[in-house]
Coordinates of C-alpha atoms and ligand atoms in Angstrom, one line a residue:
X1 CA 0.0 0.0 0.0
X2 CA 1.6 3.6 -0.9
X3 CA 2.0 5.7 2.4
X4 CA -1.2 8.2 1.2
X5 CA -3.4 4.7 0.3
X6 CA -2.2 3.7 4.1
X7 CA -2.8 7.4 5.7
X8 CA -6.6 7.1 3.9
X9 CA -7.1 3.5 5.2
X10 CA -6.4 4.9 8.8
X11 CA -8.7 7.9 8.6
X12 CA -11.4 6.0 7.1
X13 CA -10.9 3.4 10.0
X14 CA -11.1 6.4 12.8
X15 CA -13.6 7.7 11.3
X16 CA -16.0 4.3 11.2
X17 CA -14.5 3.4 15.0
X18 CA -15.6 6.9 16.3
X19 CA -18.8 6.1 15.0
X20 CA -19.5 2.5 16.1
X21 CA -17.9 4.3 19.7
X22 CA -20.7 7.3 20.0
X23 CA -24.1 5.7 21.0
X24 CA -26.7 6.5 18.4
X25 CA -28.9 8.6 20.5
X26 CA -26.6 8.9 23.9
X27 CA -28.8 11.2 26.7
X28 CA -27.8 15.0 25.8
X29 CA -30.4 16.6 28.0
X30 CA -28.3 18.8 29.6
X31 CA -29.9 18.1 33.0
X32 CA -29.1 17.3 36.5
X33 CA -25.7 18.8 36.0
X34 CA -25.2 18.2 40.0
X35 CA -27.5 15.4 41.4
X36 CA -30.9 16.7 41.3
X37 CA -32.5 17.5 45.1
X38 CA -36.0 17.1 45.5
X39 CA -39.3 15.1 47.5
X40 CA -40.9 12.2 46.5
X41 CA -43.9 10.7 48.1
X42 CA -43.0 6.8 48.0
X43 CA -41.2 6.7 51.3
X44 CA -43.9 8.1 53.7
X45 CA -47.1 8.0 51.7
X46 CA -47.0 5.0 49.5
X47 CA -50.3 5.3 47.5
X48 CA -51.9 7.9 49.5
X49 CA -50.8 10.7 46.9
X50 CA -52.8 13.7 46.2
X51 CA -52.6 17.4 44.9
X52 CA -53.7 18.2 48.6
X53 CA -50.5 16.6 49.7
X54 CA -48.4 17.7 46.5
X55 CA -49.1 21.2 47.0
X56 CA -48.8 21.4 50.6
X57 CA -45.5 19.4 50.1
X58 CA -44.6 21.9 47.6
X59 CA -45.5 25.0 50.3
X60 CA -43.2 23.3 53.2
X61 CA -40.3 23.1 50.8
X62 CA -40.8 27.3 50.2
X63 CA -41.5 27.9 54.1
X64 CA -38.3 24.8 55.8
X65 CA -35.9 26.7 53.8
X66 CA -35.5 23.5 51.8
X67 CA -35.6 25.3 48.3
X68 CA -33.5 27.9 49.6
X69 CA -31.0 25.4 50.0
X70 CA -31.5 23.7 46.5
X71 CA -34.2 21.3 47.0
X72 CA -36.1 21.4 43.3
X73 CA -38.3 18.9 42.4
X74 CA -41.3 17.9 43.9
X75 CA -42.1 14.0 43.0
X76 CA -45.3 12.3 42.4
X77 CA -44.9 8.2 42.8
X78 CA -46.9 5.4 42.4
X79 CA -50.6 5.3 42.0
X80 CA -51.3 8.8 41.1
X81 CA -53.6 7.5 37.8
X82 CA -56.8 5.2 37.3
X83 CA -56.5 1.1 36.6
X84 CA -57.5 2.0 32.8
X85 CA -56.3 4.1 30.1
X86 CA -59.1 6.7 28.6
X87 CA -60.8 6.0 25.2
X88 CA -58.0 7.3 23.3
X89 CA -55.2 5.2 25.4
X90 CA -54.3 8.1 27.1
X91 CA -53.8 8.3 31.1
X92 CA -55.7 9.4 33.4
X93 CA -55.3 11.4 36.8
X94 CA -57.4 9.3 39.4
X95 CA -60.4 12.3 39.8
X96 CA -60.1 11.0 43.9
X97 CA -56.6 12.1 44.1
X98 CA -56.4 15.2 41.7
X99 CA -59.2 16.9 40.4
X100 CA -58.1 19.2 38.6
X101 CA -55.4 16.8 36.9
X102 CA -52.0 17.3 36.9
X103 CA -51.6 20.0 34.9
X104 CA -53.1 22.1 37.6
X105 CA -50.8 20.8 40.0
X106 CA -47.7 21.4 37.9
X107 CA -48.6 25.1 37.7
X108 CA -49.0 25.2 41.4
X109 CA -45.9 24.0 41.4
X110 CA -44.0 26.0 39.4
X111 CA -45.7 29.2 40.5
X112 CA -43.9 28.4 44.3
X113 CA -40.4 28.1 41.9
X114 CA -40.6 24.4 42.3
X115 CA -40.3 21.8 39.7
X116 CA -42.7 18.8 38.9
X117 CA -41.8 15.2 38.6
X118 CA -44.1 11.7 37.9
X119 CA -43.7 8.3 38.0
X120 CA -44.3 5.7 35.8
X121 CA -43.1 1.8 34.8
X122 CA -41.2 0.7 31.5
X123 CA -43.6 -2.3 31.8
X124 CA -46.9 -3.2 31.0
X125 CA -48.0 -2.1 34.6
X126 CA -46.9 0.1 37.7
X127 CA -45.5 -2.0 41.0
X128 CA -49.1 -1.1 42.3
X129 CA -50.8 -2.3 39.6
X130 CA -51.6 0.9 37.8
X131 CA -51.4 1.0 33.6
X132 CA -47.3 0.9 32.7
X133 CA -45.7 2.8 29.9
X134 CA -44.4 0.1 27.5
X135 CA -45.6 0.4 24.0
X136 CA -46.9 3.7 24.6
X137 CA -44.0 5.7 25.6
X138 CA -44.6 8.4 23.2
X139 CA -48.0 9.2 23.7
X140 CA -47.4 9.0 27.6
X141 CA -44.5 11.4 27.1
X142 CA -46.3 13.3 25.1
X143 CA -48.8 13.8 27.6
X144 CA -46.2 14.2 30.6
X145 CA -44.7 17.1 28.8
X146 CA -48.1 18.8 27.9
X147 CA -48.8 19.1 31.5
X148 CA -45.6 20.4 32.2
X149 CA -44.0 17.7 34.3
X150 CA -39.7 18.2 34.9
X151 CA -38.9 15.0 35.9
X152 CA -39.8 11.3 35.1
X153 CA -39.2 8.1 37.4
X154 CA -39.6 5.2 34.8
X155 CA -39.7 1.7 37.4
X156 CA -39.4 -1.5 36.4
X157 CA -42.7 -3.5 36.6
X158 CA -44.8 -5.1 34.6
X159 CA -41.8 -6.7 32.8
X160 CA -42.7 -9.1 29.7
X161 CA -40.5 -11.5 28.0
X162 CA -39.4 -9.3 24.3
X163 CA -37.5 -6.6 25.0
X164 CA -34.7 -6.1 26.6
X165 CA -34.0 -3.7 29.7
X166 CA -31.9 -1.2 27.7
X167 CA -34.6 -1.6 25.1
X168 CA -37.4 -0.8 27.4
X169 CA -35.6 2.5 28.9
X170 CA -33.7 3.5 25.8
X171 CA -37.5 4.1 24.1
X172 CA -38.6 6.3 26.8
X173 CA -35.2 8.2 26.8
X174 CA -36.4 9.0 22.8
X175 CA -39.4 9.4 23.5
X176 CA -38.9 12.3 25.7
X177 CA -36.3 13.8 24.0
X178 CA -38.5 14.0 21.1
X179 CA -41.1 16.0 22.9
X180 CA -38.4 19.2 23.2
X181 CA -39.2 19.7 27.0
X182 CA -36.8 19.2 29.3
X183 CA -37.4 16.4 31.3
X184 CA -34.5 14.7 33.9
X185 CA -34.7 11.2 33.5
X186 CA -34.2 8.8 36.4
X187 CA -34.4 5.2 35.7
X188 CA -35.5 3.0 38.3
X189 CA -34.6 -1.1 37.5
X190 CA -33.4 -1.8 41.1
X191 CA -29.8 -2.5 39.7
X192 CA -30.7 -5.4 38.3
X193 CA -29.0 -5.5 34.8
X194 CA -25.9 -3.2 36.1
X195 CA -27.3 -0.2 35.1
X196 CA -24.6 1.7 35.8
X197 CA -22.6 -0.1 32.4
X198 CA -25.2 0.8 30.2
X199 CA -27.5 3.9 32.1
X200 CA -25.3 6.5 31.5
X201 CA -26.0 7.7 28.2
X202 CA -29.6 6.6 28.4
X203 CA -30.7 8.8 31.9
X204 CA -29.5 10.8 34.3
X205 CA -29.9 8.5 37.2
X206 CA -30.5 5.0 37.9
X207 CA -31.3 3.0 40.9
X208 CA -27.9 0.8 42.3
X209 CA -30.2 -1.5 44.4
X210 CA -34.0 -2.7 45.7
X211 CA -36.0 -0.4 47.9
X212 CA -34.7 1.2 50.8
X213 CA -36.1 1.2 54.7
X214 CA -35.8 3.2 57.4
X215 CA -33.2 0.6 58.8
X216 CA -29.7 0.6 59.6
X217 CA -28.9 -2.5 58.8
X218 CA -31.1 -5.3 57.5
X219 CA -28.9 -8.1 57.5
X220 CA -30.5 -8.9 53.8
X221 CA -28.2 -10.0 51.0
X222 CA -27.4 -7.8 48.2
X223 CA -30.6 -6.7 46.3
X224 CA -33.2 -8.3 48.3
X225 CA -36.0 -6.1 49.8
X226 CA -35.9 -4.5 52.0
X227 CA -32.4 -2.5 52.4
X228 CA -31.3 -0.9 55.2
X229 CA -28.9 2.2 54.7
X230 CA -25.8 0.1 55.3
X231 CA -27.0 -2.6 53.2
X232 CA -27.4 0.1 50.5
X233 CA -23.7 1.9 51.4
X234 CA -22.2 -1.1 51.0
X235 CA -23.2 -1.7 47.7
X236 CA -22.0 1.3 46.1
X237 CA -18.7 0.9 47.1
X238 CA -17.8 0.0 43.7
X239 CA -19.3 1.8 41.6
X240 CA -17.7 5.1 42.3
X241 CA -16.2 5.4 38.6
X242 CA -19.8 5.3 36.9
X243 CA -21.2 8.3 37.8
X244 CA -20.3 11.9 36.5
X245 CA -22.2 15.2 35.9
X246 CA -25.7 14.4 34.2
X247 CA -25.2 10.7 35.3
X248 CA -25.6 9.6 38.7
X249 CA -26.0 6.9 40.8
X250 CA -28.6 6.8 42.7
X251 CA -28.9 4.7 46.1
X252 CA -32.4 5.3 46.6
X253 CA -34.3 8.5 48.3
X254 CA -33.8 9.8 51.8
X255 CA -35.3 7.9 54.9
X256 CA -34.4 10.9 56.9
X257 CA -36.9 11.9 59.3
X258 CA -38.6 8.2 58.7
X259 CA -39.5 5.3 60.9
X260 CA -37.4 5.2 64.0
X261 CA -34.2 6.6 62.6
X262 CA -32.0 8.3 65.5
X263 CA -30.5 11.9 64.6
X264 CA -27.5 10.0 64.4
X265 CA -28.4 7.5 62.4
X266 CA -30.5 10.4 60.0
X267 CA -26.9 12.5 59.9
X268 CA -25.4 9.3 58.9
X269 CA -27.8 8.9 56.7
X270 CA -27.6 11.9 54.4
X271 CA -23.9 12.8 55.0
X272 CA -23.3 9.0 53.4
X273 CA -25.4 9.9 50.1
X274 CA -24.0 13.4 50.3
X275 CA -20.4 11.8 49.8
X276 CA -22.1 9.5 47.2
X277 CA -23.5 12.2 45.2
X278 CA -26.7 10.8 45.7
X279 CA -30.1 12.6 44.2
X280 CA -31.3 14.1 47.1
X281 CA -34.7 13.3 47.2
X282 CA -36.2 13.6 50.4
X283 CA -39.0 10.7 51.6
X284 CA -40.6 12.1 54.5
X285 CA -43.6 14.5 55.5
X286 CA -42.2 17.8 54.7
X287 CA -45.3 19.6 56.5
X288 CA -44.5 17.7 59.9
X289 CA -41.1 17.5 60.5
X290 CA -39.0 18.0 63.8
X291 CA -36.3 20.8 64.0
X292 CA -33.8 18.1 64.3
X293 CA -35.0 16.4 60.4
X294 CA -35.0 20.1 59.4
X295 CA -31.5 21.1 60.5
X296 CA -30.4 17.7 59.1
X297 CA -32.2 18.0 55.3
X298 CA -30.8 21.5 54.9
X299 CA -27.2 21.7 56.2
X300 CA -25.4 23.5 53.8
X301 CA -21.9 22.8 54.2
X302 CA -23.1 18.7 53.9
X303 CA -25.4 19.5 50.5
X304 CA -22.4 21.8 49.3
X305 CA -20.6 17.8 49.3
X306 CA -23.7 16.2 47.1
X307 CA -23.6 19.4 44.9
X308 CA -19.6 19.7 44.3
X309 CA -19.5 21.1 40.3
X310 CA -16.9 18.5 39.9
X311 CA -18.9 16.0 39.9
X312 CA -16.7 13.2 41.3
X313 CA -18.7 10.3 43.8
X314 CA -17.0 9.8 46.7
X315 CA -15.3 6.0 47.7
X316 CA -14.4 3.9 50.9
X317 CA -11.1 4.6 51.6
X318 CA -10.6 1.9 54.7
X319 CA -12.6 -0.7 56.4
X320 CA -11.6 -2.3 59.7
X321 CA -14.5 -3.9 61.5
X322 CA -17.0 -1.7 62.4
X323 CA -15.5 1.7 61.2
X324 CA -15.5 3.0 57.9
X325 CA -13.5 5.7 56.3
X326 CA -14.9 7.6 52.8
X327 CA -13.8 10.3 51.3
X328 CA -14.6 12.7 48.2
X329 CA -12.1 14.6 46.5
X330 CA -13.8 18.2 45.8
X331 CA -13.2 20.2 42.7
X332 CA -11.3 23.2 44.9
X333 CA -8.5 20.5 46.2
X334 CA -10.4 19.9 49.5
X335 CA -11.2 16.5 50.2
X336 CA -14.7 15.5 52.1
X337 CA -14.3 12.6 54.8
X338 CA -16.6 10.5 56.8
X339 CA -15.4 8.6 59.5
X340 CA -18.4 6.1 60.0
X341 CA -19.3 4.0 63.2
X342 CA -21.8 1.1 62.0
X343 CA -21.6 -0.5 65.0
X344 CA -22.9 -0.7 68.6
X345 CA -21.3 1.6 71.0
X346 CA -18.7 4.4 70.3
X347 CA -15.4 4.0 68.4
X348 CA -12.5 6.2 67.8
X349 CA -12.0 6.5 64.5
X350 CA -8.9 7.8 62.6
X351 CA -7.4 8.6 58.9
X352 CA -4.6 10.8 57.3
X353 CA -4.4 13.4 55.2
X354 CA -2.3 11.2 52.7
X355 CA -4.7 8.1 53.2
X356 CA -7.6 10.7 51.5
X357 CA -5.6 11.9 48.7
X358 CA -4.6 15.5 50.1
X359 CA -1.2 16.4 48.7
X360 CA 1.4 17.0 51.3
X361 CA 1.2 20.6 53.2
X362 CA 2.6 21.2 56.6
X363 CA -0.6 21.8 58.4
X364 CA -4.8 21.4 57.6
X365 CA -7.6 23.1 57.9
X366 CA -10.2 20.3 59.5
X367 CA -13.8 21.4 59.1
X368 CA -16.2 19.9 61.2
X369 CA -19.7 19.6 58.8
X370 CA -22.2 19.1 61.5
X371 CA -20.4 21.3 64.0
X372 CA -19.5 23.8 61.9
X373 CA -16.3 24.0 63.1
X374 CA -12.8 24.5 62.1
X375 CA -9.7 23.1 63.1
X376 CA -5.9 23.0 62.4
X377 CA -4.1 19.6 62.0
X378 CA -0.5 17.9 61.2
X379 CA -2.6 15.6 59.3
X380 CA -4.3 13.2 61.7
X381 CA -8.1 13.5 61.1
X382 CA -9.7 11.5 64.1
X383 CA -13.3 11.7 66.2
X384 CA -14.8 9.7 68.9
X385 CA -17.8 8.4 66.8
X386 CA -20.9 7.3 69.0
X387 CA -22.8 4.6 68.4
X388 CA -24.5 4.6 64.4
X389 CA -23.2 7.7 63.5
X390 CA -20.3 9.4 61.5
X391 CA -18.0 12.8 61.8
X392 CA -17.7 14.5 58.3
X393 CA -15.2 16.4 57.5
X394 CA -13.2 18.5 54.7
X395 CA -10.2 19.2 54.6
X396 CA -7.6 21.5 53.2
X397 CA -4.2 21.9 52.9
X398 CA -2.9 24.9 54.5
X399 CA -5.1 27.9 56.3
X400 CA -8.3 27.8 54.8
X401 CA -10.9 30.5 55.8
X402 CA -15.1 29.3 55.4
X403 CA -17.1 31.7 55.0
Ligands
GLA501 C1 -40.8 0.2 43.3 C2 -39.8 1.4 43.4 C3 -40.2 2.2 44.5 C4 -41.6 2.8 44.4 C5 -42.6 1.7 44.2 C6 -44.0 2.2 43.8 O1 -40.8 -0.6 44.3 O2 -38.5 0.8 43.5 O3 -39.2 3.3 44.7 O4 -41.6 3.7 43.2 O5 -42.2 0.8 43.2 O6 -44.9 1.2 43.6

């Protein structure tokens, strides 16, 4: 072959290998740039779901301070819509639930500053029963955007032998995509099919693992239900790499403020998915919620963590028995740490500087993300850790003033 025969060949191969490389229709939505922050109903309602209960949600995340600190969307689950389609296969509202239909709550919505999201099931029914979206995903996201819905869970029930997972939520990514609205996409197969291989360039976030419960620890194995919050931790551990900005992992919404979780255990709780860059979707009663679940939801300084521009998910540095070390390397050279006590009663907990990937400086600026305050080190970041709980950190090298 002449050099110029051999210098087409190669160009004509890089081209056709860039091709075969790009997914035909990879997600461009340009959404949930940082993991989106939000409510959903599931966790604390289950089916009782209403525009009452949307809108009032919707008002509590206005007057808690929640949407001043970033919480956006405001989720409708399961069993929002009647056991049959209408007469021109279209969904419809349940009248019971929202009598005005969605539409009218979506306004509501958005005239508080809020965003609305739905849920829905890439099979041929919802997990309650309720008409699923497969085979009509274009009408149905037709009919999501028309009301002006932001945000889409797509489950995973109602499965039939045919199609294929990817299949199943690579048509609803299309489908919404053609209707021009922007609409985040969060997928919702319970990890079953390693979503986070193929997810990526079809949504913006997708479920690791089976239904969470306001547990710590459920002593079931991997991806049965129910999960408790270690049971979930655990198995993210490695998946770190998968996610970046517009593609997240998601571990499940908040338990915080749910069932008999401690404060401890609630701090736990969201620091963990903070460092996880976990979708912060809150599961609890917004309108009745103690000081304590307030404080906890909308700590700044742990949601500044989740919301890091940088976009990279945090990983477990250390395991020895019952304590835990994680840490999350932020886009400004800090690096966030959680020194996590699963066990029963208290443990002293320690890491280095070098251990979480801080480049050498003589001295550290510790910041303490629940106390909210600051301390210098050598390098030694330590706590006394009661019982179910963690200390978070971050840390920079050198003197480091927070404003
Ligand atoms: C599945 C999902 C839950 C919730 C219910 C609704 O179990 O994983 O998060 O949406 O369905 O039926």
């Amino acid at each position: 072959m002449t050099p110029c025969r051999t210098l087409r060949s190669i160009a004509a191969f890089a081209l056709l290998a860039l091709l075969a490389g790009t997914p035909a229709h990879a997600l461009d939505n340009g959404l949930a740039r940082t993991p989106p922050m939000g409510w959903n109903s599931w966790n604390a309602f289950h089916c009782n779901v209403s525009a009452k209960l949307v809108e009032a949600t919707a008002d509590a995340m206005v007057a808690s301070g929640m949407k001043a600190a970033g919480y956006t969307y405001v989720n409708i689950d399961d069993c929002w819509l009647l056991k049959q389609r209408g007469p021109h296969g279209e969904l419809v509202p349940d009248p019971a639930k929202f009598p005005q239909g969605i539409k009218a709550v979506a306004d509501y919505v958005h005239s508080k500053g809020l965003k609305l999201g739905i849920y829905e099931s890439a099979g041929a029914t919802t997990c309650a029963g309720y008409p699923g979206s497969l085979g009509h995903e274009k009408q149905d996201a037709r009919q999501f955007a028309s009301w002006g819905v932001d945000y889409l869970k797509y489950d995973n029930c109602g499965d039939r032998d045919g199609e294929t997972y990817e299949q199943r939520y690579t048509a609803m990514r299309d489908a919404l995509l053609a209707t021009g609205r922007p609409i985040v996409y969060s997928l919702c197969e319970w990890g079953r099919k390693s979503p986070w291989r193929w997810a990526p360039s079809v949504g913006n976030l997708w479920r690791t693992t089976q239904d969470i419960t306001p547990r710590w620890h459920t002593d079931q194995p991997d991806n049965q239900y129910p999960q408790g919050i270690l049971d979930i931790l655990d198995q993210q551990a490695a998946l770190s790499h998968a996610s970046h900005p517009g593609a997240w992992n998601d571990p499940d919404m908040l338990e915080v403020g749910n069932g008999y979780l401690s404060d401890n255990e609630n701090r736990a709780h969201f620091s963990l998915w903070a460092l996880l860059n976990a979708p912060l979707i809150a599961g609890n009663d917004l309108r009745h919620m103690s000081d304590a679940v307030r404080s906890i939801l909308t700590n700044r300084e742990v949601i500044a963590v989740d919301q890091d521009w940088g976009g990279r998910q945090g990983y477990r540095v250390h395991r020895n028995g019952n304590a835990d070390v994680w840490a999350k390397p932020m886009s400004d050279g800090s690096v966030a740490v959680i020194l996590l006590n699963r066990g029963r009663g208290p443990l002293h907990i320690a890491t280095t500087a070098a251990a979480i990937g801080l480049k050498h400086a003589a001295s550290y600026t510790v910041r303490n993300l629940w106390q909210h305050r600051s301390h210098m080190s050598r390098g030694v970041i330590a706590a006394d850790v009661p019982t179910h709980a963690v200390a978070m950190f971050r840390v920079w090298p050198g003197k480091h003033t927070v404003l």
